[in-house]
C-alpha cells in the first residue's frame, strides 16, 4: 500500500491558516490598521468598497518597509516584532504572530506600496493567492499603502458565506471604532463607496469618543481613574440615565488593545446596580493598563479574548472604581452642568447649619372643619398648608420600624430634628461648603407630586414618590444586611392560595421574604400563610406585597438569582412608597428631604429613574428674558 500522508502545498496551508485570521472583510481592516499603528503612523486612511468585499485600502504615513522586508512580510511567521519565544510574553505591539499579511495574501489579491525614510524609491509588490506576481521599485510617499481586492476570490464557498453589505460594513465600522477609540493621538478616516463615514482628527480620549458616538454623549460622560500596583484604569462611563436598551457602546481596552471580557463587564454592571432601568446598558470606555506579563493575548486568533492573572482582584478594583465615579457624580442631574463649580449641593443634616423648622401646633385645628385653616406652617413657608392629620400618620409609620437600625444617632426619632441624618456613605452630597443648604428649610409641594426648594444653583425639584422608593429600598437593604428586621405579628394570619408559576416562585423565595421580616410559611403546596409583616410596613397587607412581587416577576423585573433579595427590596419599596397625589405637610417634606439625602444614592430611584433635578439659575433667568 502506498503512503497516504502528504504535506499540504504552502498555498493550501496558508488558506487554512487564513481561515483563523481572516473571517470577513472587517478582520482585514483590523489587522491592517493595527499594522499601521505598530509602524508609528500618525495618519491612517481606510477606504472600502462594497463593504470591503471588493476593495479594502489602507494608507498610512508610518515608517514603511525596505524592499526585502516588504517581500518577507508576506511569509508566514514573518514578523519584525518578536525575535525569541520570550518576547511573546512581553509584547506591547498589536500584531506579533506574523500571520496577518500571509493570511490575507492567501485569500485575496494584494498590492503593497511602501517606502522608508531612508529610501528614494519605494517598492511595489503584487501578490495573489500567496503567489508573488511582481515586485518593482516605485515612486511613492513614505509609509505604506495596501490594497486588498476581491477577498476570498479563490475560495468561492467562503465568499458566498459573507453577509449582506450592511452587515459586513457594520463589522468594519465596529473594528474601525475600536482601533480609533484606543488611539486618539492618530488621525483616522473611513470612506465607504466614496462616502466619508468618519473623519477623526487627532484629539484626546473624550473628544474621540464624542466624534465617534455623537455629540450628545459628551455631557453624559463621567471620568474614571484609578491607579493600583496591579492595574490602572482610566476612561469614561455613561451616566445611568443615558443607558440604552441597545448594547454596543461598551468598550474595554487593555494596554490599548480592544478586548471582550464578559467577566469584567459584569463588574461594571454590578457597580451600576440599582441605578439602571431593567434591560438597559450603560456605555463605558475603559482603558486598562497592566504589566504585559500578567496577560495572555494569545488565546484567540483574533485576539479579542484576553486572559488575566488574578481576574478576581481586578474585578473588585474595577467595580470599586466605577462606583466611586458614579458616587462622585450622583448629584448632577441630567439637564446640566458641565461646570462643577456652579453646582450647589444641599447639605443634608449638617448639625447646626440647617435652621430647624418651627412647628406651631394650632390647637383649634380640626381636620373635619370645612375650609381648613392654614395651620401650623409658621416658619416653614407654608407652601403646602393643608395639614392633614392622617397624612402624618401613614407617612411616619413607614419609617418607624427602622428608625434605630438605620440611623444610629441616639437623637433619631420621628420628630424632625435635622441632626440625625449625617449621610452614611461618602457622596458628593456631603460637599462641605457652607451656606449651600436649602434656604431655611422651605420646601414646597407642587401638584402633590414634586417637592421644590431653592438651592444655590437654582430650583431643585424632587419627585416625591421616587424619593420614597429610594429611601425605603435602602432601608430594606440595610435591614437585611444588619439582620435587624423586625416583624410585627398580625392578629389574624392571612391565608393565600397560589398555583402554577406563582406558587413555585413563592416557594423559591420564601426564605428571602422571611429575612425581610415578612413571616410567611408554605403550609402545603400552593398554600401560604402570612403570620407577620415587616415592622415598618403595617399599612400594607402581606397580600399586597406578595402580589407586587409576583407581578414584578411576571414582567421580568425580578429574575431568580443571586440578587433576589435586592429585587424584592425594590419591589417592596415600589409597593410601599406613597402614591402621587398625596399632599404632604412641611414636616413630612422635610423628613423626606433629609432621608433622601442621607441615602447613598439620592439621585436615582432603585429602578434608575431620576429623583432630583435642578433648574439652573441661568435657565431661570432666561425664562424672564
Ligand atoms: P505581525 O503584525 O504579527 O508582525 P503581519 O503579517 O501583520 O504580522 O505583518 C508582518 C510584518 O510586516 C510586521 O511585523 C511589520 O514588520 C511589517 N508590516 C506590516 N504592515 C506594515 C505597515 N503598515 N508599515 C510598516 N511595516 C509593516
Ligand atoms: Mg500585524
XYZ file of C-alpha atoms and ligand atoms in Angstrom:
653
model
C 0.000 0.000 0.000
C 1.381 3.356 -0.919
C 1.820 6.144 1.634
C -1.220 8.269 2.189
C 0.232 11.126 4.137
C 1.397 14.113 2.105
C 2.451 17.588 3.043
C -0.044 20.193 2.028
C 1.231 22.683 -0.508
C 2.072 26.030 1.136
C -0.752 27.836 -0.573
C -3.302 25.449 0.892
C -1.721 25.613 4.329
C -1.864 29.389 4.107
C -5.509 29.282 3.146
C -6.285 27.162 6.141
C -4.321 29.454 8.435
C -6.088 32.397 6.839
C -9.388 30.979 7.993
C -8.348 31.737 11.537
C -7.267 35.285 10.993
C -9.458 36.427 8.143
C -13.076 35.718 8.818
C -14.528 38.647 6.965
C -13.548 41.984 5.474
C -13.588 43.548 8.930
C -10.774 41.238 10.052
C -8.608 42.562 7.254
C -9.388 46.143 8.197
C -8.472 45.458 11.799
C -5.187 43.688 11.055
C -4.051 46.302 8.582
C -4.971 49.205 10.856
C -3.042 47.573 13.672
C -0.013 47.129 11.456
C -0.158 50.811 10.590
C -0.295 51.723 14.269
C 2.656 49.468 15.030
C 4.519 51.277 12.261
C 4.046 54.511 14.241
C 1.750 56.178 11.764
C 0.043 59.410 12.747
C -2.468 59.320 9.901
C -4.403 56.282 8.759
C -6.939 56.302 5.979
C -9.263 53.379 5.373
C -11.123 53.090 2.074
C -13.568 50.263 1.378
C -15.856 49.346 -1.493
C -18.875 47.064 -1.264
C -18.369 46.603 2.454
C -14.807 45.509 1.832
C -15.747 42.585 -0.355
C -14.322 44.199 -3.465
C -11.712 46.516 -2.056
C -10.007 47.430 1.178
C -7.308 50.033 1.040
C -5.274 51.292 3.972
C -2.940 54.223 3.582
C -0.581 55.173 6.388
C 2.316 57.534 6.944
C 4.278 55.157 9.143
C 7.855 54.039 8.858
C 7.361 51.842 5.800
C 9.363 48.776 4.795
C 12.555 48.118 2.885
C 12.405 46.031 -0.326
C 13.376 42.844 1.440
C 11.142 43.415 4.435
C 8.223 44.079 2.137
C 8.765 40.761 0.442
C 9.355 38.946 3.747
C 6.284 40.431 5.342
C 4.090 38.080 3.326
C 5.816 34.941 4.553
C 4.001 33.082 7.251
C 5.523 33.696 10.668
C 7.337 36.700 9.288
C 7.297 39.428 11.851
C 9.592 42.206 12.899
C 8.076 42.113 16.341
C 9.472 39.047 18.036
C 12.895 37.523 17.930
C 12.543 34.793 20.501
C 9.846 32.944 22.365
C 10.257 35.095 25.439
C 9.198 38.175 23.538
C 5.797 36.598 23.183
C 5.110 37.270 26.799
C 6.122 40.875 26.940
C 4.500 42.288 23.905
C 3.184 45.746 23.573
C 2.567 45.961 19.867
C -0.650 44.890 18.211
C 0.430 42.115 15.933
C 3.020 39.547 16.738
C 2.076 36.328 15.107
C 3.375 37.341 11.739
C 0.327 35.787 10.189
C -1.863 38.602 9.064
C -0.258 39.595 5.798
C 0.440 35.986 4.793
C -3.146 35.052 5.555
C -4.627 37.987 3.710
C -2.428 37.382 0.670
C -3.556 33.742 0.666
C -7.190 34.622 0.155
C -7.157 37.875 -1.827
C -5.379 39.898 -4.468
C -2.987 42.204 -2.686
C -0.948 45.153 -3.783
C 1.547 46.811 -1.495
C 3.426 50.068 -1.971
C 5.823 51.067 0.737
C 8.824 53.317 1.328
C 11.031 54.095 4.284
C 12.517 57.497 5.043
C 15.992 56.220 4.025
C 14.949 55.226 0.552
C 14.432 57.419 -2.514
C 12.192 54.894 -4.137
C 9.675 52.605 -2.633
C 8.764 49.063 -3.568
C 5.621 47.754 -5.203
C 4.542 44.144 -4.716
C 1.614 42.372 -6.350
C 0.610 39.065 -4.835
C -2.497 36.917 -5.216
C -3.424 33.633 -3.584
C 0.040 33.567 -1.944
C 1.791 33.877 -5.335
C 4.067 36.855 -5.830
C 3.290 38.213 -9.280
C 5.690 41.127 -9.327
C 7.945 43.334 -7.279
C 9.266 46.601 -8.668
C 10.608 49.922 -7.489
C 8.017 52.651 -7.411
C 7.695 56.341 -6.647
C 5.656 56.812 -3.516
C 5.432 58.733 -0.280
C 6.932 57.495 2.979
C 4.673 54.968 4.593
C 2.630 52.042 3.420
C -0.401 51.572 1.212
C -2.068 48.227 0.918
C -4.896 47.347 -1.409
C -6.771 44.113 -0.784
C -9.087 43.183 -3.642
C -11.751 40.524 -4.046
C -11.486 38.841 -0.707
C -11.920 35.050 -0.906
C -11.743 35.204 -4.729
C -10.140 31.751 -4.627
C -12.495 30.239 -2.051
C -15.981 30.733 -3.508
C -17.642 28.965 -0.595
C -16.226 31.491 1.848
C -17.094 34.382 -0.379
C -20.693 33.235 -0.607
C -20.726 32.912 3.146
C -20.203 36.648 3.592
C -23.207 38.529 4.860
C -25.122 41.375 3.290
C -23.159 44.574 2.738
C -24.926 46.341 5.561
C -23.846 43.638 7.994
C -20.268 43.436 6.769
C -19.992 47.196 6.840
C -21.223 47.227 10.412
C -18.439 44.810 11.331
C -15.963 47.102 9.635
C -17.164 50.207 11.433
C -17.053 48.299 14.722
C -13.425 47.360 14.202
C -12.607 50.831 12.965
C -14.206 52.370 16.059
C -12.322 50.115 18.432
C -8.985 50.934 16.913
C -9.825 54.621 16.665
C -11.001 54.847 20.265
C -7.804 53.355 21.560
C -5.634 55.723 19.546
C -6.972 59.260 19.745
C -3.495 60.629 19.010
C -3.823 59.325 15.443
C -5.849 60.864 12.608
C -8.272 58.362 11.111
C -10.761 58.397 8.307
C -13.109 55.800 6.887
C -14.629 56.017 3.434
C -17.135 53.570 2.036
C -18.179 53.587 -1.644
C -16.883 57.168 -1.878
C -18.948 58.289 1.093
C -16.949 59.558 4.036
C -18.226 57.853 7.167
C -15.732 59.166 9.694
C -13.104 61.826 9.787
C -11.407 61.787 13.148
C -8.808 64.440 13.764
C -6.112 63.775 16.315
C -7.562 64.593 19.723
C -7.940 63.381 23.294
C -9.978 60.431 24.523
C -13.084 62.397 25.413
C -13.163 64.155 22.048
C -12.531 60.925 20.217
C -15.494 59.302 21.943
C -17.667 62.283 21.110
C -16.568 62.264 17.474
C -17.363 58.597 17.160
C -20.506 58.201 19.215
C -22.059 61.610 18.746
C -22.073 64.994 20.443
C -24.901 64.116 22.771
C -22.692 61.732 24.701
C -20.294 64.419 25.877
C -22.446 65.678 28.723
C -23.183 62.101 29.745
C -19.596 61.031 30.336
C -18.182 60.594 33.798
C -14.459 60.096 34.056
C -12.912 57.127 35.794
C -9.387 56.987 37.081
C -7.811 54.520 39.466
C -4.192 53.544 39.848
C -3.113 50.474 41.768
C 0.098 48.459 41.567
C -1.785 45.682 39.789
C -3.690 47.744 37.279
C -4.509 51.256 36.311
C -7.927 52.053 34.976
C -8.798 55.214 33.099
C -11.581 56.259 30.825
C -15.214 57.183 30.885
C -18.538 55.744 31.824
C -22.001 56.963 30.900
C -24.395 58.422 33.402
C -27.117 55.971 34.334
C -29.866 57.940 32.649
C -28.003 57.724 29.361
C -28.153 53.932 29.448
C -29.876 52.400 26.468
C -31.598 49.169 25.584
C -29.165 48.538 22.777
C -25.736 47.193 23.560
C -22.758 48.409 21.613
C -21.158 51.306 23.402
C -19.285 49.121 25.841
C -15.556 49.103 25.322
C -12.696 47.616 27.257
C -9.134 48.113 26.169
C -6.144 46.507 27.728
C -2.768 48.037 27.002
C -4.513 49.877 24.214
C -5.923 46.798 22.571
C -9.676 46.264 22.375
C -10.863 43.249 24.286
C -14.063 41.488 25.103
C -14.293 40.471 28.706
C -17.684 39.244 29.907
C -16.412 38.785 33.464
C -15.208 42.379 33.757
C -18.382 43.529 32.045
C -20.208 42.007 34.959
C -18.057 44.031 37.355
C -19.205 47.204 35.650
C -22.830 46.120 35.683
C -22.650 45.323 39.380
C -21.344 48.807 40.084
C -24.356 50.256 38.280
C -26.724 48.022 40.113
C -29.994 49.636 41.073
C -29.198 52.703 39.060
C -30.378 51.410 35.716
C -33.823 50.710 34.386
C -34.233 46.991 33.760
C -32.831 45.838 30.455
C -30.678 48.875 29.734
C -26.928 49.019 29.341
C -24.583 51.781 30.380
C -21.918 52.997 27.979
C -18.334 52.631 29.022
C -14.939 53.254 27.530
C -12.396 51.808 29.898
C -8.682 51.607 29.348
C -6.867 49.091 31.490
C -3.110 49.153 31.787
C -1.326 46.144 33.189
C 2.096 44.629 33.087
C 2.054 42.595 29.823
C 3.414 39.679 31.846
C 0.077 39.158 33.532
C -1.997 38.821 30.389
C -2.230 36.189 27.734
C -3.344 37.700 24.474
C -2.516 34.631 22.529
C -5.512 32.524 23.436
C -7.601 33.578 20.491
C -6.609 34.008 16.861
C -8.404 37.299 16.506
C -7.088 38.297 19.879
C -10.146 39.913 21.386
C -10.357 37.447 24.262
C -7.691 38.051 26.809
C -6.839 36.124 29.913
C -5.549 37.883 33.025
C -3.796 36.583 36.051
C -5.799 37.396 39.164
C -9.018 38.382 37.439
C -10.799 38.422 40.760
C -8.748 41.261 42.190
C -9.122 43.230 39.004
C -12.862 42.626 39.146
C -13.008 44.282 42.545
C -10.757 47.183 41.664
C -12.789 47.811 38.537
C -16.131 47.685 40.250
C -14.963 49.971 43.033
C -13.532 52.444 40.527
C -16.855 52.657 38.724
C -18.827 53.007 41.915
C -16.587 55.778 43.086
C -17.061 57.707 39.869
C -20.802 57.208 39.945
C -20.892 58.362 43.547
C -18.937 61.487 42.804
C -21.292 62.366 40.034
C -24.539 61.270 41.501
C -25.811 64.745 42.182
C -25.523 66.089 38.700
C -28.936 65.955 37.134
C -29.282 65.131 33.525
C -30.177 68.625 32.430
C -26.970 70.392 33.270
C -23.919 71.241 34.297
C -20.580 70.614 32.914
C -19.023 73.142 35.229
C -18.812 71.601 38.608
C -18.215 74.853 40.419
C -21.707 76.127 39.912
C -23.455 73.149 41.371
C -24.744 73.931 44.767
C -25.498 70.939 46.791
C -27.853 70.927 49.677
C -26.100 69.559 52.676
C -28.393 67.263 54.467
C -28.189 67.132 58.177
C -25.072 69.068 58.951
C -25.813 69.858 62.517
C -26.450 73.482 63.171
C -26.382 74.579 59.569
C -29.959 74.000 58.755
C -32.429 76.064 60.614
C -34.813 73.839 62.363
C -38.335 74.406 61.190
C -40.599 75.851 63.783
C -43.754 73.902 64.071
C -46.576 75.655 65.679
C -49.410 73.453 66.601
C -52.739 75.024 66.218
C -54.886 73.556 68.983
C -58.044 74.721 67.343
C -57.287 72.869 64.163
C -59.983 70.461 63.131
C -59.333 68.484 60.013
C -63.004 67.887 59.529
C -63.860 71.506 59.521
C -64.821 72.829 56.128
C -62.378 75.239 54.526
C -59.456 74.091 56.567
C -57.374 76.706 58.214
C -53.822 77.100 57.262
C -52.493 75.828 60.484
C -49.066 75.112 61.687
C -46.938 76.203 58.809
C -45.332 79.037 60.730
C -41.655 79.023 59.973
C -41.880 76.677 57.083
C -43.101 78.844 54.346
C -46.377 77.042 54.290
C -46.259 76.114 50.629
C -48.487 73.249 51.437
C -50.791 74.345 54.115
C -53.336 71.579 54.154
C -52.076 69.912 57.257
C -53.985 66.719 57.315
C -53.500 64.536 60.272
C -53.953 61.251 58.524
C -51.085 62.025 56.196
C -48.669 62.263 59.010
C -49.803 59.021 60.465
C -49.465 56.979 57.347
C -46.266 58.658 56.453
C -44.261 58.328 59.556
C -45.297 54.789 60.165
C -43.378 53.845 57.119
C -40.210 54.720 58.910
C -40.927 53.956 62.493
C -39.842 50.353 62.454
C -36.436 51.009 61.026
C -35.506 54.098 62.898
C -32.965 52.536 65.194
C -31.393 50.334 62.633
C -30.617 52.901 60.064
C -29.754 55.955 61.965
C -27.522 55.093 64.815
C -27.694 58.517 66.294
C -29.469 58.484 69.588
C -31.364 61.653 68.842
C -33.019 59.924 65.980
C -36.720 59.929 66.281
C -39.695 60.608 64.196
C -39.517 64.163 65.404
C -37.902 66.264 62.844
C -34.594 67.441 64.186
C -32.427 67.705 61.145
C -29.440 66.473 63.041
C -29.819 62.776 62.680
C -29.169 62.268 59.070
C -25.482 62.519 58.535
C -25.078 60.669 55.270
C -23.816 57.203 55.880
C -21.740 56.951 52.802
C -19.436 59.412 51.280
C -21.162 61.027 48.374
C -20.890 64.382 46.765
C -23.851 65.457 48.740
C -21.595 65.898 51.672
C -19.814 68.750 49.996
C -18.570 70.766 52.895
C -19.296 74.205 51.528
C -21.084 76.428 53.896
C -24.339 78.008 53.106
C -25.476 75.587 50.467
C -28.401 74.180 52.308
C -31.842 74.732 51.007
C -32.936 78.060 52.351
C -34.192 77.742 55.877
C -35.987 74.521 55.242
C -38.503 75.938 52.854
C -39.975 73.158 50.871
C -42.982 73.434 48.634
C -45.126 70.805 47.097
C -46.253 71.026 43.511
C -49.148 69.041 42.086
C -48.921 66.689 45.067
C -46.062 65.168 43.212
C -42.921 67.259 43.342
C -41.124 68.900 46.205
C -39.481 72.165 45.331
C -36.764 74.019 47.114
C -34.288 76.698 46.402
C -30.631 75.713 46.255
C -27.651 77.848 45.429
C -27.547 76.806 41.826
C -31.245 77.172 41.158
C -34.513 75.454 41.776
C -34.386 71.865 42.936
C -37.254 69.526 42.176
C -37.684 66.189 43.855
C -40.065 63.502 42.719
C -41.700 62.535 45.993
C -42.663 59.028 45.113
C -39.334 58.071 43.633
C -37.587 59.655 46.579
C -39.547 57.478 48.910
C -38.859 54.386 46.869
C -35.162 55.104 47.186
C -35.391 55.671 50.928
C -37.347 52.513 51.551
C -35.148 50.470 49.287
C -32.006 51.477 51.122
C -33.678 50.798 54.427
C -34.696 47.333 53.368
C -31.221 46.579 52.130
C -29.664 47.889 55.294
C -32.041 45.906 57.439
C -31.205 42.777 55.516
C -27.514 43.422 55.914
C -27.683 44.024 59.619
C -30.308 41.310 60.031
C -32.217 43.661 62.226
C -35.523 43.367 60.569
C -38.379 43.318 62.958
C -41.622 41.534 62.427
C -44.975 42.729 63.520
C -47.173 39.740 64.184
C -50.543 40.023 62.542
C -53.579 39.433 64.656
C -55.151 37.111 62.150
C -52.833 35.095 59.951
C -53.567 35.699 56.299
C -54.015 32.646 54.104
C -53.078 32.895 50.441
C -53.563 30.343 47.713
C -51.436 30.277 44.607
C -50.987 27.958 41.714
C -48.547 27.291 38.907
C -45.726 29.748 38.424
C -46.800 31.928 41.292
C -46.636 29.065 43.737
C -43.255 27.896 42.559
C -41.803 31.402 42.677
C -43.043 31.895 46.216
C -41.696 28.528 47.159
C -38.278 29.659 45.919
C -38.205 32.962 47.730
C -39.983 32.158 50.939
C -36.747 32.254 52.955
C -35.791 35.569 51.467
C -39.148 37.023 52.352
C -38.668 35.889 55.920
C -35.345 37.656 56.001
C -37.243 40.880 55.413
C -39.480 40.265 58.370
C -42.331 39.110 56.197
C -43.193 35.999 58.107
C -44.657 33.609 55.638
C -44.818 29.852 55.624
C -45.762 27.362 52.986
C -48.400 25.261 54.717
C -48.895 22.904 51.846
C -48.263 23.094 48.119
C -49.663 26.361 46.882
C -50.949 27.446 50.277
C -49.051 30.178 52.081
C -49.817 31.715 55.432
C -48.639 35.144 56.484
C -48.095 35.434 60.218
C -46.295 38.729 60.386
C -45.242 41.750 58.389
C -42.094 43.815 58.372
C -42.324 46.114 61.373
C -42.345 49.291 59.369
C -44.990 48.323 56.886
C -48.088 47.910 58.965
C -50.128 49.881 56.488
C -49.845 47.419 53.699
C -51.247 43.933 53.630
C -48.966 40.977 53.108
C -51.028 40.017 50.128
C -50.382 43.367 48.594
C -46.650 42.988 48.940
C -46.665 39.489 47.547
C -48.880 40.497 44.649
C -46.413 43.250 43.851
C -43.520 40.831 43.891
C -45.353 38.348 41.685
C -46.298 40.954 39.163
C -42.714 42.231 39.007
C -41.646 38.666 38.467
C -44.037 38.305 35.558
C -42.895 41.485 33.876
C -39.328 40.337 34.184
C -38.306 42.867 36.812
C -37.450 40.059 39.161
C -35.299 37.210 37.987
C -34.482 34.473 40.358
C -30.822 34.535 41.052
C -28.262 35.715 43.476
C -29.706 39.198 43.716
C -33.170 38.151 44.657
C -33.189 39.978 47.990
C -32.302 43.179 46.303
C -35.036 42.729 43.779
C -37.537 42.019 46.485
C -36.404 45.192 48.246
C -37.024 47.095 45.056
C -40.407 45.582 44.596
C -41.457 46.188 48.185
C -40.219 49.755 48.101
C -42.276 50.333 44.994
C -45.353 48.905 46.615
C -44.913 50.734 49.891
C -43.997 54.162 48.555
C -46.695 56.791 48.845
C -48.550 57.274 45.620
C -48.560 60.535 43.762
C -51.429 62.753 44.644
C -50.696 62.708 48.325
C -50.340 66.110 49.828
C -47.501 66.426 52.297
C -47.064 68.724 55.250
C -43.893 70.702 55.771
C -42.778 68.258 58.409
C -43.278 65.365 56.059
C -41.471 67.093 53.262
C -38.532 67.908 55.480
C -38.460 64.350 56.657
C -38.447 63.096 53.105
C -35.802 65.574 52.083
C -33.429 64.692 54.866
C -33.919 60.985 54.497
C -33.364 61.180 50.797
C -30.082 62.979 51.095
C -28.934 60.567 53.721
C -29.243 57.814 51.127
C -26.123 56.560 49.467
C -27.620 57.237 46.060
C -30.144 60.054 46.270
C -30.254 60.919 42.600
C -31.871 57.836 41.176
C -34.686 55.559 42.194
C -33.856 51.870 42.596
C -35.093 51.314 39.087
C -32.868 54.031 37.712
C -35.281 56.905 37.350
C -34.224 60.424 38.109
C -35.305 61.662 41.547
C -33.661 65.044 41.733
C -33.475 67.680 39.068
C -32.189 71.223 39.236
C -33.363 74.056 37.020
C -30.252 76.179 36.936
C -30.199 79.872 37.775
C -29.292 80.774 34.239
C -32.214 78.859 32.909
C -34.488 80.590 35.360
C -33.130 83.969 34.335
C -33.708 83.077 30.746
C -37.358 82.420 31.492
C -37.720 86.049 32.378
C -35.776 87.204 29.380
P 2.669 40.953 12.679
O 1.941 42.271 12.667
O 2.037 39.951 13.564
O 4.134 41.101 12.867
P 1.875 40.880 9.958
O 1.702 39.771 8.993
O 0.663 41.679 10.273
O 2.489 40.280 11.261
O 2.987 41.835 9.451
C 4.285 41.295 9.174
C 5.356 42.361 9.269
O 5.212 43.296 8.221
C 5.272 43.221 10.517
O 5.957 42.617 11.587
C 5.917 44.511 10.070
O 7.313 44.429 10.192
C 5.602 44.581 8.605
N 4.462 45.492 8.321
C 3.181 45.132 8.124
N 2.403 46.203 7.880
C 3.204 47.292 7.949
C 2.995 48.711 7.793
N 1.771 49.228 7.536
N 4.060 49.529 7.917
C 5.287 49.013 8.176
N 5.540 47.699 8.363
C 4.524 46.839 8.240
Mg 0.017 42.505 12.136
